[in-house]
């Protein structure tokens, strides 16, 4: 079943601002899904429509099997909004308990649930301190615990790692993976593309109220898959299955040229390696590469704007 299955979502604010112009979104149960897009793309509007906070102009489809726009599904949705602020006089434990009460978790179950979640997010020792004493990362962890208190099937997290230091970001990523292991669906909305790339099973790129691309990062970057062969003492141009490929000097390794062969098949590059070795060149590196999510994002958004600067949308790729 799909956790979110939406088509033709449009939203025009006050009869004039077209925030969404026919977005579709398909999020499978039990996956981490990244919702990406530049500022003003319509991501928050889409999330608010899913949360039934904003009424769509048109929308078809379901959230957790319930028609979009009905509040019935919300009992099974957990939400961490962006820039959330908890009442400053509360402790972390009280915040999670408070959200449990709002989420109508029966009091008898709430105690145990709160303790379990503080443990899950690594905040048990800090639970009795006021939220004012917390770092940004700790506030986010308490926010995630609060979003999980009603045992949701779908967890919607808005910028969960924004303003959090690298160690805290990794901890939050691990938490997302744990939430997925528990069988929940995670919809994460972030501008930190590397963060999303590390955890998301699939992503959608939204721009100017439309879905530009949707799929796994692997699928969306398929055309950019390649092998890179680094060799010292190689020729200026190497014959490969894809025709001649120029050797590009490696800025970090003097004398090493990198040949970028546009293929995803390791068998395709064996003849090129043989040829290099036969010429007496020394192969120092062989690796698969593809566009990063950031390259894909910039390319999709710039292409869409139709005013790509020469070279701006070219991929330099991320070696893997
Ligand atoms: P994102 O979250 O991707 O930055 P938003 O959904 O916040 O995008 O905004 C999409 C567009 O809708 C923007 O042009 C924004 O100015 C407009 N918009 C958002 N909320 C409102 C509102 N309440 N009233 C009028 N326009 C809005």
Short mmCIF file of C-alpha atoms and ligand atoms in Angstrom, two decimals:
data_model
loop_
_atom_site.label_atom_id
_atom_site.label_comp_id
_atom_site.label_asym_id
_atom_site.label_seq_id
_atom_site.Cartn_x
_atom_site.Cartn_y
_atom_site.Cartn_z
CA UNK A 1 0.00 0.00 0.00
CA UNK A 2 1.08 3.58 -0.52
CA UNK A 3 1.33 5.74 2.59
CA UNK A 4 0.75 8.82 0.47
CA UNK A 5 -0.84 8.66 -2.97
CA UNK A 6 -1.74 12.09 -4.29
CA UNK A 7 -2.50 13.38 -7.76
CA UNK A 8 -3.43 16.70 -9.23
CA UNK A 9 -2.81 18.73 -6.08
CA UNK A 10 -3.25 22.42 -6.78
CA UNK A 11 -3.36 25.35 -4.43
CA UNK A 12 -3.99 28.96 -5.32
CA UNK A 13 -3.71 31.30 -2.34
CA UNK A 14 -6.15 34.19 -2.28
CA UNK A 15 -7.16 33.52 -5.86
CA UNK A 16 -3.80 34.58 -7.26
CA UNK A 17 -0.64 32.93 -5.86
CA UNK A 18 -0.34 29.54 -7.57
CA UNK A 19 1.68 27.65 -4.96
CA UNK A 20 0.94 24.17 -6.40
CA UNK A 21 0.04 23.45 -10.03
CA UNK A 22 -0.81 19.76 -10.25
CA UNK A 23 1.64 17.93 -8.01
CA UNK A 24 1.61 14.16 -7.67
CA UNK A 25 3.32 12.32 -4.84
CA UNK A 26 3.60 8.58 -4.24
CA UNK A 27 5.24 7.50 -1.01
CA UNK A 28 5.41 3.76 -0.31
CA UNK A 29 4.81 2.38 3.18
CA UNK A 30 7.97 1.88 5.20
CA UNK A 31 10.27 4.10 3.15
CA UNK A 32 12.12 7.30 3.88
CA UNK A 33 11.02 9.81 1.29
CA UNK A 34 12.75 13.15 0.71
CA UNK A 35 10.73 16.15 -0.42
CA UNK A 36 13.09 18.61 -2.08
CA UNK A 37 12.78 21.93 -3.81
CA UNK A 38 14.07 25.49 -3.73
CA UNK A 39 12.46 28.13 -1.52
CA UNK A 40 8.96 28.96 -2.65
CA UNK A 41 8.60 25.67 -4.57
CA UNK A 42 5.48 24.72 -2.62
CA UNK A 43 6.87 22.06 -0.27
CA UNK A 44 5.41 23.57 2.90
CA UNK A 45 2.08 24.05 1.19
CA UNK A 46 2.06 20.38 0.16
CA UNK A 47 2.98 19.24 3.68
CA UNK A 48 0.30 21.48 5.18
CA UNK A 49 -2.26 20.00 2.78
CA UNK A 50 -1.22 16.51 3.90
CA UNK A 51 -1.57 17.67 7.52
CA UNK A 52 -5.01 19.17 6.65
CA UNK A 53 -3.85 22.59 7.88
CA UNK A 54 -4.28 24.12 4.41
CA UNK A 55 -7.23 23.30 2.19
CA UNK A 56 -6.18 22.41 -1.36
CA UNK A 57 -7.84 24.07 -4.35
CA UNK A 58 -7.98 20.61 -5.99
CA UNK A 59 -6.55 17.27 -4.84
CA UNK A 60 -7.20 13.59 -5.46
CA UNK A 61 -5.84 10.66 -3.54
CA UNK A 62 -5.22 9.35 -0.09
CA UNK A 63 -3.01 9.64 2.99
CA UNK A 64 -2.75 6.33 4.89
CA UNK A 65 -5.64 5.06 2.82
CA UNK A 66 -7.99 7.89 3.83
CA UNK A 67 -9.11 10.53 1.28
CA UNK A 68 -6.89 13.62 1.39
CA UNK A 69 -8.32 16.50 3.40
CA UNK A 70 -10.11 14.37 5.97
CA UNK A 71 -8.66 14.53 9.46
CA UNK A 72 -9.20 10.86 10.20
CA UNK A 73 -5.67 9.90 9.14
CA UNK A 74 -4.04 12.45 11.45
CA UNK A 75 -4.32 10.19 14.49
CA UNK A 76 -1.74 7.99 12.76
CA UNK A 77 0.54 10.82 11.60
CA UNK A 78 3.41 12.33 13.62
CA UNK A 79 4.63 15.81 12.73
CA UNK A 80 7.74 17.80 13.54
CA UNK A 81 7.22 21.30 12.14
CA UNK A 82 10.07 23.58 11.12
CA UNK A 83 11.15 26.18 13.72
CA UNK A 84 9.01 24.55 16.37
CA UNK A 85 9.14 26.14 19.80
CA UNK A 86 8.23 24.27 22.91
CA UNK A 87 6.96 26.04 26.02
CA UNK A 88 10.21 27.11 27.66
CA UNK A 89 9.18 26.22 31.21
CA UNK A 90 8.68 22.56 30.32
CA UNK A 91 11.27 19.80 30.64
CA UNK A 92 11.93 17.49 27.69
CA UNK A 93 9.98 14.74 29.42
CA UNK A 94 7.01 17.07 29.95
CA UNK A 95 7.10 18.13 26.28
CA UNK A 96 6.83 14.55 25.07
CA UNK A 97 4.10 13.83 27.63
CA UNK A 98 2.22 16.98 26.57
CA UNK A 99 2.26 15.93 22.91
CA UNK A 100 1.09 12.49 24.02
CA UNK A 101 -1.88 14.12 25.75
CA UNK A 102 -2.62 16.19 22.62
CA UNK A 103 -2.37 13.02 20.57
CA UNK A 104 -4.91 11.39 22.91
CA UNK A 105 -2.52 8.70 24.12
CA UNK A 106 -4.24 7.27 27.22
CA UNK A 107 -2.55 8.38 30.43
CA UNK A 108 -1.85 4.80 31.53
CA UNK A 109 0.19 4.10 28.41
CA UNK A 110 1.72 7.53 28.18
CA UNK A 111 4.27 7.19 31.00
CA UNK A 112 5.84 4.08 29.55
CA UNK A 113 5.71 5.47 26.03
CA UNK A 114 7.45 8.71 27.06
CA UNK A 115 10.25 6.80 28.84
CA UNK A 116 10.73 4.51 25.86
CA UNK A 117 10.95 7.44 23.44
CA UNK A 118 13.38 9.41 25.61
CA UNK A 119 15.55 6.31 25.49
CA UNK A 120 15.16 5.97 21.70
CA UNK A 121 16.26 9.56 21.07
CA UNK A 122 19.04 9.36 23.66
CA UNK A 123 17.55 11.98 25.98
CA UNK A 124 16.71 9.98 29.11
CA UNK A 125 19.44 11.57 31.21
CA UNK A 126 18.33 15.02 30.11
CA UNK A 127 14.59 14.46 30.41
CA UNK A 128 14.21 16.45 33.62
CA UNK A 129 15.99 19.55 32.34
CA UNK A 130 14.08 22.43 30.86
CA UNK A 131 14.10 22.68 27.09
CA UNK A 132 15.75 26.15 27.38
CA UNK A 133 18.98 24.40 28.46
CA UNK A 134 19.05 22.18 25.34
CA UNK A 135 21.25 22.52 22.28
CA UNK A 136 19.51 22.68 18.90
CA UNK A 137 20.24 18.98 18.33
CA UNK A 138 18.69 18.05 21.67
CA UNK A 139 15.61 20.14 20.91
CA UNK A 140 15.25 18.30 17.60
CA UNK A 141 15.56 14.95 19.35
CA UNK A 142 12.81 15.89 21.78
CA UNK A 143 10.79 17.08 18.78
CA UNK A 144 11.24 13.71 17.09
CA UNK A 145 10.21 11.92 20.30
CA UNK A 146 7.12 14.15 20.42
CA UNK A 147 6.34 13.32 16.78
CA UNK A 148 6.48 9.59 17.62
CA UNK A 149 4.42 9.64 20.81
CA UNK A 150 1.13 8.67 19.16
CA UNK A 151 2.80 5.61 17.55
CA UNK A 152 2.29 7.03 14.03
CA UNK A 153 2.40 5.08 10.75
CA UNK A 154 3.61 8.19 8.93
CA UNK A 155 6.13 10.63 10.39
CA UNK A 156 6.50 14.03 8.70
CA UNK A 157 9.71 15.84 9.61
CA UNK A 158 10.35 19.38 8.45
CA UNK A 159 14.09 20.22 8.36
CA UNK A 160 14.98 17.81 11.20
CA UNK A 161 18.72 18.51 10.99
CA UNK A 162 18.62 22.25 10.34
CA UNK A 163 21.02 24.07 12.66
CA UNK A 164 22.30 20.81 14.14
CA UNK A 165 26.05 20.08 14.29
CA UNK A 166 27.56 17.17 12.29
CA UNK A 167 27.53 14.69 15.20
CA UNK A 168 23.93 15.57 15.99
CA UNK A 169 23.02 15.24 12.32
CA UNK A 170 24.42 11.75 12.17
CA UNK A 171 22.46 10.83 15.31
CA UNK A 172 19.28 12.15 13.76
CA UNK A 173 19.98 10.20 10.55
CA UNK A 174 20.41 7.05 12.63
CA UNK A 175 17.09 7.84 14.30
CA UNK A 176 15.37 8.07 10.92
CA UNK A 177 16.76 4.68 9.95
CA UNK A 178 15.52 3.26 13.24
CA UNK A 179 12.06 4.74 12.66
CA UNK A 180 12.04 3.05 9.25
CA UNK A 181 13.12 -0.27 10.78
CA UNK A 182 10.05 -0.04 12.99
CA UNK A 183 8.02 -0.12 9.77
CA UNK A 184 6.97 3.52 9.80
CA UNK A 185 7.00 5.78 6.75
CA UNK A 186 9.08 8.95 6.97
CA UNK A 187 8.46 12.03 4.84
CA UNK A 188 11.40 14.35 5.34
CA UNK A 189 11.53 17.81 3.97
CA UNK A 190 14.96 19.39 3.93
CA UNK A 191 17.26 21.63 1.96
CA UNK A 192 20.32 19.70 3.19
CA UNK A 193 20.63 17.52 0.11
CA UNK A 194 23.56 15.44 1.32
CA UNK A 195 21.65 14.56 4.45
CA UNK A 196 18.67 13.46 2.39
CA UNK A 197 20.85 11.52 -0.05
CA UNK A 198 22.33 9.50 2.81
CA UNK A 199 18.99 8.22 4.13
CA UNK A 200 16.20 8.64 1.60
CA UNK A 201 14.94 5.63 -0.36
CA UNK A 202 13.21 7.90 -2.84
CA UNK A 203 12.91 11.63 -3.44
CA UNK A 204 10.68 14.09 -5.25
CA UNK A 205 11.96 17.39 -6.57
CA UNK A 206 9.32 20.11 -6.55
CA UNK A 207 9.79 23.40 -8.34
CA UNK A 208 7.35 26.22 -8.99
CA UNK A 209 4.48 24.08 -7.78
CA UNK A 210 5.23 21.09 -10.01
CA UNK A 211 6.91 17.71 -9.55
CA UNK A 212 10.05 17.75 -11.72
CA UNK A 213 11.31 14.30 -10.83
CA UNK A 214 10.39 11.43 -8.52
CA UNK A 215 12.23 8.18 -7.84
CA UNK A 216 15.34 6.71 -6.22
CA UNK A 217 18.48 8.84 -6.48
CA UNK A 218 19.98 5.92 -8.40
CA UNK A 219 17.16 6.02 -10.97
CA UNK A 220 17.12 9.76 -11.32
CA UNK A 221 20.86 9.96 -11.95
CA UNK A 222 20.98 6.90 -14.24
CA UNK A 223 22.18 8.81 -17.30
CA UNK A 224 25.20 10.06 -15.38
CA UNK A 225 26.48 6.65 -14.22
CA UNK A 226 30.09 6.14 -15.22
CA UNK A 227 33.41 4.60 -14.30
CA UNK A 228 36.45 6.71 -13.67
CA UNK A 229 39.90 5.25 -14.36
CA UNK A 230 42.90 7.15 -12.99
CA UNK A 231 46.30 6.27 -14.50
CA UNK A 232 49.77 7.76 -14.57
CA UNK A 233 51.68 7.65 -17.83
CA UNK A 234 48.52 7.20 -19.91
CA UNK A 235 47.72 8.76 -23.31
CA UNK A 236 45.92 12.10 -23.78
CA UNK A 237 42.95 10.22 -25.18
CA UNK A 238 41.90 6.63 -24.49
CA UNK A 239 39.79 4.41 -26.77
CA UNK A 240 36.79 2.99 -24.83
CA UNK A 241 33.49 1.22 -25.59
CA UNK A 242 31.93 4.67 -25.74
CA UNK A 243 34.53 6.04 -28.15
CA UNK A 244 37.64 8.06 -27.35
CA UNK A 245 37.72 9.62 -23.87
CA UNK A 246 40.12 12.45 -23.00
CA UNK A 247 42.32 12.13 -19.92
CA UNK A 248 41.67 14.96 -17.45
CA UNK A 249 44.58 15.90 -15.15
CA UNK A 250 43.91 15.06 -11.50
CA UNK A 251 44.44 18.29 -9.53
CA UNK A 252 45.47 16.35 -6.43
CA UNK A 253 47.83 13.88 -8.07
CA UNK A 254 50.39 15.28 -10.50
CA UNK A 255 50.90 13.09 -13.56
CA UNK A 256 47.62 11.22 -13.12
CA UNK A 257 44.98 11.47 -15.84
CA UNK A 258 41.36 10.48 -15.20
CA UNK A 259 39.33 8.87 -17.98
CA UNK A 260 35.59 9.06 -17.40
CA UNK A 261 33.82 6.22 -19.22
CA UNK A 262 30.03 6.63 -19.51
CA UNK A 263 28.90 3.13 -18.50
CA UNK A 264 27.52 1.39 -15.42
CA UNK A 265 28.97 -2.00 -16.45
CA UNK A 266 32.34 -3.04 -15.00
CA UNK A 267 32.92 -5.40 -17.93
CA UNK A 268 32.87 -2.39 -20.28
CA UNK A 269 35.97 -0.86 -18.77
CA UNK A 270 38.21 -3.96 -18.72
CA UNK A 271 39.52 -3.45 -22.31
CA UNK A 272 40.42 0.16 -21.47
CA UNK A 273 42.34 -0.97 -18.37
CA UNK A 274 44.10 -3.66 -20.44
CA UNK A 275 45.03 -1.08 -23.09
CA UNK A 276 46.44 1.28 -20.45
CA UNK A 277 48.52 -1.48 -18.89
CA UNK A 278 49.73 -2.65 -22.31
CA UNK A 279 50.99 0.91 -22.90
CA UNK A 280 52.94 0.78 -19.65
CA UNK A 281 50.61 3.16 -17.81
CA UNK A 282 49.99 2.51 -14.09
CA UNK A 283 46.32 2.32 -13.07
CA UNK A 284 46.07 4.10 -9.70
CA UNK A 285 42.32 4.28 -9.25
CA UNK A 286 39.12 2.75 -10.64
CA UNK A 287 35.78 3.85 -9.25
CA UNK A 288 32.10 4.18 -10.03
CA UNK A 289 30.69 7.67 -10.08
CA UNK A 290 27.41 9.37 -10.69
CA UNK A 291 25.78 12.70 -10.20
CA UNK A 292 25.12 13.65 -6.62
CA UNK A 293 21.63 14.56 -5.49
CA UNK A 294 22.83 18.15 -5.42
CA UNK A 295 23.93 17.97 -9.07
CA UNK A 296 20.59 16.43 -10.00
CA UNK A 297 18.72 19.05 -8.04
CA UNK A 298 20.59 21.98 -9.58
CA UNK A 299 20.26 20.49 -13.06
CA UNK A 300 16.50 19.87 -12.71
CA UNK A 301 15.77 23.28 -11.26
CA UNK A 302 18.05 25.20 -13.64
CA UNK A 303 16.76 23.31 -16.70
CA UNK A 304 13.24 24.08 -15.63
CA UNK A 305 13.96 27.77 -15.32
CA UNK A 306 15.18 27.59 -18.90
CA UNK A 307 18.03 29.96 -18.21
CA UNK A 308 20.87 27.58 -17.53
CA UNK A 309 24.17 29.40 -17.32
CA UNK A 310 26.80 27.73 -19.51
CA UNK A 311 28.45 25.11 -17.37
CA UNK A 312 26.24 25.79 -14.34
CA UNK A 313 24.20 22.64 -14.78
CA UNK A 314 27.15 20.46 -15.72
CA UNK A 315 27.83 17.68 -13.33
CA UNK A 316 31.17 17.21 -11.71
CA UNK A 317 29.77 14.10 -10.11
CA UNK A 318 30.40 12.54 -6.75
CA UNK A 319 32.73 9.56 -6.66
CA UNK A 320 31.33 6.68 -4.65
P1 LIG B 1 8.39 26.15 0.12
O1 LIG B 1 7.98 25.46 1.37
O2 LIG B 1 8.81 25.21 -0.94
O3 LIG B 1 9.43 27.22 0.36
P2 LIG B 1 5.77 27.37 0.17
O4 LIG B 1 4.77 26.28 0.10
O5 LIG B 1 6.03 27.98 1.50
O6 LIG B 1 7.12 26.90 -0.50
O7 LIG B 1 5.32 28.55 -0.80
C1 LIG B 1 4.93 28.35 -2.15
C2 LIG B 1 4.38 29.69 -2.71
O8 LIG B 1 3.15 30.00 -2.07
C3 LIG B 1 5.29 30.87 -2.48
O9 LIG B 1 5.18 31.70 -3.61
C4 LIG B 1 4.69 31.54 -1.26
O10 LIG B 1 4.97 32.91 -1.27
C5 LIG B 1 3.21 31.26 -1.44
N1 LIG B 1 2.49 31.17 -0.16
C6 LIG B 1 2.75 30.30 0.85
N2 LIG B 1 1.87 30.47 1.86
C7 LIG B 1 1.03 31.47 1.49
C8 LIG B 1 -0.09 32.10 2.10
N3 LIG B 1 -0.55 31.73 3.30
N4 LIG B 1 -0.70 33.08 1.41
C9 LIG B 1 -0.26 33.47 0.19
N5 LIG B 1 0.77 32.91 -0.43
C10 LIG B 1 1.43 31.92 0.19
#
